[in-house]
Amino acid sequence: MQRSTFHSKTDENGDLNQYWYSEKTCHVLCAAVKESMSLKGTRVAFLSTPSLFFSLDEEDREQCVLFDFDRSLSLGSCSNQFE
């Protein structure tokens, strides 16, 4: 897991109920995600958890998709907005 710059570059938006996980929590949860992704063909959906999604390195994010309300987090094919 890479050291995320997400925490330092992105502000929480209380109107969207965005509350970022701490970096320590991101590290623990992302390690579990990476372990599960070691199974070939595994894909992971992140539902309103951008602080976790962006804590993974780009290669790992290719097996993932982020679903979030915040349009500023758009990543093309790696993200979907929902309402």
PDB file of N, CA and C in Angstrom:
ATOM      1  N   MET A   1       0.849  -1.181   0.000  1.00  0.00           N
ATOM      2  CA  MET A   1       0.000   0.000   0.000  1.00  0.00           C
ATOM      3  C   MET A   1       0.889   1.237   0.000  1.00  0.00           C
ATOM      4  N   GLN A   2       0.574   2.156  -0.846  1.00  0.00           N
ATOM      5  CA  GLN A   2       1.335   3.400  -0.905  1.00  0.00           C
ATOM      6  C   GLN A   2       0.855   4.366   0.170  1.00  0.00           C
ATOM      7  N   ARG A   3       1.715   5.251   0.575  1.00  0.00           N
ATOM      8  CA  ARG A   3       1.303   6.299   1.501  1.00  0.00           C
ATOM      9  C   ARG A   3       0.370   7.222   0.745  1.00  0.00           C
ATOM     10  N   SER A   4      -0.847   7.330   1.215  1.00  0.00           N
ATOM     11  CA  SER A   4      -1.866   8.073   0.498  1.00  0.00           C
ATOM     12  C   SER A   4      -1.708   9.570   0.693  1.00  0.00           C
ATOM     13  N   THR A   5      -1.737  10.287  -0.417  1.00  0.00           N
ATOM     14  CA  THR A   5      -1.784  11.740  -0.335  1.00  0.00           C
ATOM     15  C   THR A   5      -3.238  12.199  -0.291  1.00  0.00           C
ATOM     16  N   PHE A   6      -4.140  11.248  -0.401  1.00  0.00           N
ATOM     17  CA  PHE A   6      -5.568  11.554  -0.381  1.00  0.00           C
ATOM     18  C   PHE A   6      -5.948  12.349   0.858  1.00  0.00           C
ATOM     19  N   HIS A   7      -5.450  11.932   2.009  1.00  0.00           N
ATOM     20  CA  HIS A   7      -5.795  12.602   3.264  1.00  0.00           C
ATOM     21  C   HIS A   7      -5.352  14.060   3.287  1.00  0.00           C
ATOM     22  N   SER A   8      -4.196  14.323   2.722  1.00  0.00           N
ATOM     23  CA  SER A   8      -3.675  15.692   2.772  1.00  0.00           C
ATOM     24  C   SER A   8      -4.230  16.583   1.669  1.00  0.00           C
ATOM     25  N   LYS A   9      -4.713  15.993   0.582  1.00  0.00           N
ATOM     26  CA  LYS A   9      -5.193  16.782  -0.550  1.00  0.00           C
ATOM     27  C   LYS A   9      -6.707  16.906  -0.620  1.00  0.00           C
ATOM     28  N   THR A  10      -7.440  16.105   0.150  1.00  0.00           N
ATOM     29  CA  THR A  10      -8.890  16.056   0.011  1.00  0.00           C
ATOM     30  C   THR A  10      -9.556  16.372   1.337  1.00  0.00           C
ATOM     31  N   ASP A  11     -10.467  17.320   1.311  1.00  0.00           N
ATOM     32  CA  ASP A  11     -11.219  17.670   2.507  1.00  0.00           C
ATOM     33  C   ASP A  11     -12.498  16.854   2.577  1.00  0.00           C
ATOM     34  N   GLU A  12     -12.877  16.494   3.800  1.00  0.00           N
ATOM     35  CA  GLU A  12     -14.151  15.814   4.002  1.00  0.00           C
ATOM     36  C   GLU A  12     -15.283  16.788   3.706  1.00  0.00           C
ATOM     37  N   ASN A  13     -16.351  16.279   3.134  1.00  0.00           N
ATOM     38  CA  ASN A  13     -17.531  17.088   2.860  1.00  0.00           C
ATOM     39  C   ASN A  13     -18.665  16.551   3.719  1.00  0.00           C
ATOM     40  N   GLY A  14     -18.959  17.246   4.795  1.00  0.00           N
ATOM     41  CA  GLY A  14     -20.000  16.815   5.727  1.00  0.00           C
ATOM     42  C   GLY A  14     -21.367  16.717   5.079  1.00  0.00           C
ATOM     43  N   ASP A  15     -21.608  17.527   4.041  1.00  0.00           N
ATOM     44  CA  ASP A  15     -22.888  17.459   3.340  1.00  0.00           C
ATOM     45  C   ASP A  15     -23.073  16.127   2.628  1.00  0.00           C
ATOM     46  N   LEU A  16     -21.974  15.485   2.282  1.00  0.00           N
ATOM     47  CA  LEU A  16     -22.038  14.182   1.619  1.00  0.00           C
ATOM     48  C   LEU A  16     -21.764  13.048   2.604  1.00  0.00           C
ATOM     49  N   ASN A  17     -21.734  13.374   3.887  1.00  0.00           N
ATOM     50  CA  ASN A  17     -21.431  12.385   4.932  1.00  0.00           C
ATOM     51  C   ASN A  17     -20.110  11.672   4.657  1.00  0.00           C
ATOM     52  N   GLN A  18     -19.112  12.439   4.268  1.00  0.00           N
ATOM     53  CA  GLN A  18     -17.802  11.875   4.011  1.00  0.00           C
ATOM     54  C   GLN A  18     -16.947  11.983   5.271  1.00  0.00           C
ATOM     55  N   TYR A  19     -16.515  10.864   5.739  1.00  0.00           N
ATOM     56  CA  TYR A  19     -15.646  10.806   6.917  1.00  0.00           C
ATOM     57  C   TYR A  19     -14.540   9.820   6.592  1.00  0.00           C
ATOM     58  N   TRP A  20     -13.342  10.339   6.454  1.00  0.00           N
ATOM     59  CA  TRP A  20     -12.239   9.498   6.012  1.00  0.00           C
ATOM     60  C   TRP A  20     -11.742   8.612   7.143  1.00  0.00           C
ATOM     61  N   TYR A  21     -11.367   7.396   6.775  1.00  0.00           N
ATOM     62  CA  TYR A  21     -10.682   6.512   7.718  1.00  0.00           C
ATOM     63  C   TYR A  21      -9.295   7.088   7.990  1.00  0.00           C
ATOM     64  N   SER A  22      -8.772   6.846   9.173  1.00  0.00           N
ATOM     65  CA  SER A  22      -7.407   7.282   9.481  1.00  0.00           C
ATOM     66  C   SER A  22      -6.435   6.489   8.607  1.00  0.00           C
ATOM     67  N   GLU A  23      -5.218   6.992   8.475  1.00  0.00           N
ATOM     68  CA  GLU A  23      -4.226   6.282   7.658  1.00  0.00           C
ATOM     69  C   GLU A  23      -3.934   4.900   8.228  1.00  0.00           C
ATOM     70  N   LYS A  24      -3.904   4.770   9.543  1.00  0.00           N
ATOM     71  CA  LYS A  24      -3.654   3.459  10.158  1.00  0.00           C
ATOM     72  C   LYS A  24      -4.777   2.487   9.810  1.00  0.00           C
ATOM     73  N   THR A  25      -6.015   2.948   9.913  1.00  0.00           N
ATOM     74  CA  THR A  25      -7.157   2.095   9.584  1.00  0.00           C
ATOM     75  C   THR A  25      -7.130   1.742   8.099  1.00  0.00           C
ATOM     76  N   CYS A  26      -6.806   2.710   7.251  1.00  0.00           N
ATOM     77  CA  CYS A  26      -6.692   2.436   5.809  1.00  0.00           C
ATOM     78  C   CYS A  26      -5.662   1.341   5.556  1.00  0.00           C
ATOM     79  N   HIS A  27      -4.540   1.424   6.235  1.00  0.00           N
ATOM     80  CA  HIS A  27      -3.480   0.433   6.048  1.00  0.00           C
ATOM     81  C   HIS A  27      -3.986  -0.973   6.397  1.00  0.00           C
ATOM     82  N   VAL A  28      -4.650  -1.118   7.530  1.00  0.00           N
ATOM     83  CA  VAL A  28      -5.143  -2.428   7.973  1.00  0.00           C
ATOM     84  C   VAL A  28      -6.206  -2.958   7.007  1.00  0.00           C
ATOM     85  N   LEU A  29      -7.174  -2.116   6.652  1.00  0.00           N
ATOM     86  CA  LEU A  29      -8.247  -2.559   5.768  1.00  0.00           C
ATOM     87  C   LEU A  29      -7.739  -2.837   4.352  1.00  0.00           C
ATOM     88  N   CYS A  30      -6.833  -2.015   3.862  1.00  0.00           N
ATOM     89  CA  CYS A  30      -6.299  -2.244   2.519  1.00  0.00           C
ATOM     90  C   CYS A  30      -5.442  -3.505   2.461  1.00  0.00           C
ATOM     91  N   ALA A  31      -4.752  -3.829   3.529  1.00  0.00           N
ATOM     92  CA  ALA A  31      -3.990  -5.080   3.570  1.00  0.00           C
ATOM     93  C   ALA A  31      -4.940  -6.271   3.431  1.00  0.00           C
ATOM     94  N   ALA A  32      -6.097  -6.197   4.081  1.00  0.00           N
ATOM     95  CA  ALA A  32      -7.087  -7.270   3.963  1.00  0.00           C
ATOM     96  C   ALA A  32      -7.655  -7.330   2.544  1.00  0.00           C
ATOM     97  N   VAL A  33      -7.898  -6.177   1.946  1.00  0.00           N
ATOM     98  CA  VAL A  33      -8.400  -6.134   0.570  1.00  0.00           C
ATOM     99  C   VAL A  33      -7.374  -6.745  -0.376  1.00  0.00           C
ATOM    100  N   LYS A  34      -6.108  -6.347  -0.224  1.00  0.00           N
ATOM    101  CA  LYS A  34      -5.053  -6.868  -1.097  1.00  0.00           C
ATOM    102  C   LYS A  34      -4.922  -8.378  -0.950  1.00  0.00           C
ATOM    103  N   GLU A  35      -5.083  -8.887   0.256  1.00  0.00           N
ATOM    104  CA  GLU A  35      -5.011 -10.333   0.472  1.00  0.00           C
ATOM    105  C   GLU A  35      -6.140 -11.033  -0.292  1.00  0.00           C
ATOM    106  N   SER A  36      -7.334 -10.480  -0.227  1.00  0.00           N
ATOM    107  CA  SER A  36      -8.451 -11.103  -0.935  1.00  0.00           C
ATOM    108  C   SER A  36      -8.285 -10.972  -2.450  1.00  0.00           C
ATOM    109  N   MET A  37      -7.626  -9.916  -2.908  1.00  0.00           N
ATOM    110  CA  MET A  37      -7.416  -9.719  -4.339  1.00  0.00           C
ATOM    111  C   MET A  37      -6.345 -10.647  -4.891  1.00  0.00           C
ATOM    112  N   SER A  38      -5.640 -11.366  -4.035  1.00  0.00           N
ATOM    113  CA  SER A  38      -4.615 -12.287  -4.519  1.00  0.00           C
ATOM    114  C   SER A  38      -5.243 -13.477  -5.247  1.00  0.00           C
ATOM    115  N   LEU A  39      -6.537 -13.709  -5.038  1.00  0.00           N
ATOM    116  CA  LEU A  39      -7.241 -14.748  -5.776  1.00  0.00           C
ATOM    117  C   LEU A  39      -7.508 -14.238  -7.184  1.00  0.00           C
ATOM    118  N   LYS A  40      -7.103 -14.982  -8.164  1.00  0.00           N
ATOM    119  CA  LYS A  40      -7.233 -14.543  -9.562  1.00  0.00           C
ATOM    120  C   LYS A  40      -8.690 -14.224  -9.897  1.00  0.00           C
ATOM    121  N   GLY A  41      -8.875 -13.086 -10.541  1.00  0.00           N
ATOM    122  CA  GLY A  41     -10.204 -12.691 -10.983  1.00  0.00           C
ATOM    123  C   GLY A  41     -11.032 -11.950  -9.945  1.00  0.00           C
ATOM    124  N   THR A  42     -10.476 -11.749  -8.750  1.00  0.00           N
ATOM    125  CA  THR A  42     -11.216 -11.050  -7.699  1.00  0.00           C
ATOM    126  C   THR A  42     -11.292  -9.562  -8.015  1.00  0.00           C
ATOM    127  N   ARG A  43     -12.486  -9.003  -7.868  1.00  0.00           N
ATOM    128  CA  ARG A  43     -12.690  -7.558  -8.018  1.00  0.00           C
ATOM    129  C   ARG A  43     -13.304  -7.056  -6.729  1.00  0.00           C
ATOM    130  N   VAL A  44     -13.055  -5.793  -6.417  1.00  0.00           N
ATOM    131  CA  VAL A  44     -13.530  -5.217  -5.161  1.00  0.00           C
ATOM    132  C   VAL A  44     -14.298  -3.930  -5.455  1.00  0.00           C
ATOM    133  N   ALA A  45     -15.449  -3.774  -4.815  1.00  0.00           N
ATOM    134  CA  ALA A  45     -16.230  -2.542  -4.918  1.00  0.00           C
ATOM    135  C   ALA A  45     -16.070  -1.758  -3.620  1.00  0.00           C
ATOM    136  N   PHE A  46     -15.772  -0.489  -3.749  1.00  0.00           N
ATOM    137  CA  PHE A  46     -15.679   0.414  -2.608  1.00  0.00           C
ATOM    138  C   PHE A  46     -16.910   1.313  -2.644  1.00  0.00           C
ATOM    139  N   LEU A  47     -17.748   1.193  -1.642  1.00  0.00           N
ATOM    140  CA  LEU A  47     -18.993   1.960  -1.576  1.00  0.00           C
ATOM    141  C   LEU A  47     -18.815   3.128  -0.618  1.00  0.00           C
ATOM    142  N   SER A  48     -18.695   4.316  -1.185  1.00  0.00           N
ATOM    143  CA  SER A  48     -18.528   5.546  -0.400  1.00  0.00           C
ATOM    144  C   SER A  48     -17.347   5.462   0.553  1.00  0.00           C
ATOM    145  N   THR A  49     -16.266   4.867   0.101  1.00  0.00           N
ATOM    146  CA  THR A  49     -15.043   4.748   0.909  1.00  0.00           C
ATOM    147  C   THR A  49     -13.820   5.184   0.096  1.00  0.00           C
ATOM    148  N   PRO A  50     -13.815   6.437  -0.362  1.00  0.00           N
ATOM    149  CA  PRO A  50     -12.685   6.877  -1.189  1.00  0.00           C
ATOM    150  C   PRO A  50     -11.351   6.870  -0.453  1.00  0.00           C
ATOM    151  N   SER A  51     -11.359   7.071   0.857  1.00  0.00           N
ATOM    152  CA  SER A  51     -10.076   7.067   1.566  1.00  0.00           C
ATOM    153  C   SER A  51      -9.421   5.687   1.502  1.00  0.00           C
ATOM    154  N   LEU A  52     -10.211   4.626   1.423  1.00  0.00           N
ATOM    155  CA  LEU A  52      -9.638   3.289   1.241  1.00  0.00           C
ATOM    156  C   LEU A  52      -9.201   3.081  -0.204  1.00  0.00           C
ATOM    157  N   PHE A  53     -10.086   3.394  -1.129  1.00  0.00           N
ATOM    158  CA  PHE A  53      -9.799   3.204  -2.549  1.00  0.00           C
ATOM    159  C   PHE A  53      -8.499   3.889  -2.944  1.00  0.00           C
ATOM    160  N   PHE A  54      -8.325   5.145  -2.549  1.00  0.00           N
ATOM    161  CA  PHE A  54      -7.145   5.903  -2.953  1.00  0.00           C
ATOM    162  C   PHE A  54      -5.903   5.543  -2.139  1.00  0.00           C
ATOM    163  N   SER A  55      -6.042   4.698  -1.134  1.00  0.00           N
ATOM    164  CA  SER A  55      -4.879   4.226  -0.393  1.00  0.00           C
ATOM    165  C   SER A  55      -4.213   3.037  -1.080  1.00  0.00           C
ATOM    166  N   LEU A  56      -4.918   2.430  -2.033  1.00  0.00           N
ATOM    167  CA  LEU A  56      -4.327   1.357  -2.824  1.00  0.00           C
ATOM    168  C   LEU A  56      -3.476   1.961  -3.930  1.00  0.00           C
ATOM    169  N   ASP A  57      -2.457   1.226  -4.382  1.00  0.00           N
ATOM    170  CA  ASP A  57      -1.678   1.736  -5.507  1.00  0.00           C
ATOM    171  C   ASP A  57      -2.483   1.568  -6.800  1.00  0.00           C
ATOM    172  N   GLU A  58      -2.062   2.258  -7.844  1.00  0.00           N
ATOM    173  CA  GLU A  58      -2.818   2.282  -9.099  1.00  0.00           C
ATOM    174  C   GLU A  58      -3.040   0.888  -9.673  1.00  0.00           C
ATOM    175  N   GLU A  59      -2.044   0.033  -9.573  1.00  0.00           N
ATOM    176  CA  GLU A  59      -2.175  -1.328 -10.107  1.00  0.00           C
ATOM    177  C   GLU A  59      -3.293  -2.083  -9.394  1.00  0.00           C
ATOM    178  N   ASP A  60      -3.360  -1.963  -8.090  1.00  0.00           N
ATOM    179  CA  ASP A  60      -4.420  -2.627  -7.332  1.00  0.00           C
ATOM    180  C   ASP A  60      -5.792  -2.024  -7.640  1.00  0.00           C
ATOM    181  N   ARG A  61      -5.833  -0.711  -7.843  1.00  0.00           N
ATOM    182  CA  ARG A  61      -7.114  -0.056  -8.146  1.00  0.00           C
ATOM    183  C   ARG A  61      -7.708  -0.521  -9.474  1.00  0.00           C
ATOM    184  N   GLU A  62      -6.883  -1.091 -10.353  1.00  0.00           N
ATOM    185  CA  GLU A  62      -7.401  -1.597 -11.621  1.00  0.00           C
ATOM    186  C   GLU A  62      -8.376  -2.752 -11.405  1.00  0.00           C
ATOM    187  N   GLN A  63      -8.296  -3.433 -10.275  1.00  0.00           N
ATOM    188  CA  GLN A  63      -9.209  -4.531  -9.946  1.00  0.00           C
ATOM    189  C   GLN A  63     -10.380  -4.042  -9.099  1.00  0.00           C
ATOM    190  N   CYS A  64     -10.513  -2.736  -8.961  1.00  0.00           N
ATOM    191  CA  CYS A  64     -11.506  -2.167  -8.052  1.00  0.00           C
ATOM    192  C   CYS A  64     -12.366  -1.134  -8.765  1.00  0.00           C
ATOM    193  N   VAL A  65     -13.481  -0.829  -8.126  1.00  0.00           N
ATOM    194  CA  VAL A  65     -14.318   0.265  -8.596  1.00  0.00           C
ATOM    195  C   VAL A  65     -14.812   1.025  -7.373  1.00  0.00           C
ATOM    196  N   LEU A  66     -14.830   2.342  -7.483  1.00  0.00           N
ATOM    197  CA  LEU A  66     -15.309   3.209  -6.411  1.00  0.00           C
ATOM    198  C   LEU A  66     -16.693   3.721  -6.782  1.00  0.00           C
ATOM    199  N   PHE A  67     -17.651   3.513  -5.909  1.00  0.00           N
ATOM    200  CA  PHE A  67     -18.991   4.071  -6.063  1.00  0.00           C
ATOM    201  C   PHE A  67     -19.125   5.188  -5.031  1.00  0.00           C
ATOM    202  N   ASP A  68     -19.391   6.405  -5.482  1.00  0.00           N
ATOM    203  CA  ASP A  68     -19.487   7.525  -4.560  1.00  0.00           C
ATOM    204  C   ASP A  68     -20.373   8.613  -5.129  1.00  0.00           C
ATOM    205  N   PHE A  69     -20.907   9.449  -4.254  1.00  0.00           N
ATOM    206  CA  PHE A  69     -21.740  10.579  -4.646  1.00  0.00           C
ATOM    207  C   PHE A  69     -20.912  11.743  -5.171  1.00  0.00           C
ATOM    208  N   ASP A  70     -19.704  11.885  -4.679  1.00  0.00           N
ATOM    209  CA  ASP A  70     -18.867  13.057  -4.930  1.00  0.00           C
ATOM    210  C   ASP A  70     -18.315  13.045  -6.353  1.00  0.00           C
ATOM    211  N   ARG A  71     -18.801  13.948  -7.174  1.00  0.00           N
ATOM    212  CA  ARG A  71     -18.371  14.011  -8.575  1.00  0.00           C
ATOM    213  C   ARG A  71     -16.896  14.398  -8.716  1.00  0.00           C
ATOM    214  N   SER A  72     -16.334  15.047  -7.730  1.00  0.00           N
ATOM    215  CA  SER A  72     -14.923  15.453  -7.824  1.00  0.00           C
ATOM    216  C   SER A  72     -13.983  14.250  -7.764  1.00  0.00           C
ATOM    217  N   LEU A  73     -14.487  13.087  -7.378  1.00  0.00           N
ATOM    218  CA  LEU A  73     -13.661  11.886  -7.269  1.00  0.00           C
ATOM    219  C   LEU A  73     -13.710  11.033  -8.530  1.00  0.00           C
ATOM    220  N   SER A  74     -14.294  11.536  -9.587  1.00  0.00           N
ATOM    221  CA  SER A  74     -14.466  10.767 -10.816  1.00  0.00           C
ATOM    222  C   SER A  74     -13.126  10.271 -11.359  1.00  0.00           C
ATOM    223  N   LEU A  75     -13.091   9.001 -11.714  1.00  0.00           N
ATOM    224  CA  LEU A  75     -11.876   8.383 -12.245  1.00  0.00           C
ATOM    225  C   LEU A  75     -12.150   7.634 -13.536  1.00  0.00           C
ATOM    226  N   GLY A  76     -13.113   8.061 -14.285  1.00  0.00           N
ATOM    227  CA  GLY A  76     -13.427   7.350 -15.523  1.00  0.00           C
ATOM    228  C   GLY A  76     -13.993   5.971 -15.231  1.00  0.00           C
ATOM    229  N   SER A  77     -13.385   4.951 -15.791  1.00  0.00           N
ATOM    230  CA  SER A  77     -13.920   3.597 -15.675  1.00  0.00           C
ATOM    231  C   SER A  77     -13.734   2.996 -14.284  1.00  0.00           C
ATOM    232  N   CYS A  78     -12.944   3.621 -13.427  1.00  0.00           N
ATOM    233  CA  CYS A  78     -12.711   3.088 -12.081  1.00  0.00           C
ATOM    234  C   CYS A  78     -13.677   3.662 -11.042  1.00  0.00           C
ATOM    235  N   SER A  79     -14.585   4.522 -11.478  1.00  0.00           N
ATOM    236  CA  SER A  79     -15.517   5.081 -10.497  1.00  0.00           C
ATOM    237  C   SER A  79     -16.888   5.215 -11.100  1.00  0.00           C
ATOM    238  N   ASN A  80     -17.867   5.145 -10.243  1.00  0.00           N
ATOM    239  CA  ASN A  80     -19.259   5.321 -10.636  1.00  0.00           C
ATOM    240  C   ASN A  80     -19.929   6.221  -9.622  1.00  0.00           C
ATOM    241  N   GLN A  81     -20.811   7.068 -10.108  1.00  0.00           N
ATOM    242  CA  GLN A  81     -21.552   7.923  -9.194  1.00  0.00           C
ATOM    243  C   GLN A  81     -22.936   7.336  -9.005  1.00  0.00           C
ATOM    244  N   PHE A  82     -23.422   7.435  -7.799  1.00  0.00           N
ATOM    245  CA  PHE A  82     -24.757   6.955  -7.550  1.00  0.00           C
ATOM    246  C   PHE A  82     -25.472   7.924  -6.662  1.00  0.00           C
ATOM    247  N   GLU A  83     -26.784   7.898  -6.723  1.00  0.00           N
ATOM    248  CA  GLU A  83     -27.595   8.796  -5.914  1.00  0.00           C
ATOM    249  C   GLU A  83     -28.636   8.018  -5.168  1.00  0.00           C
TER     250      GLU A  83
END
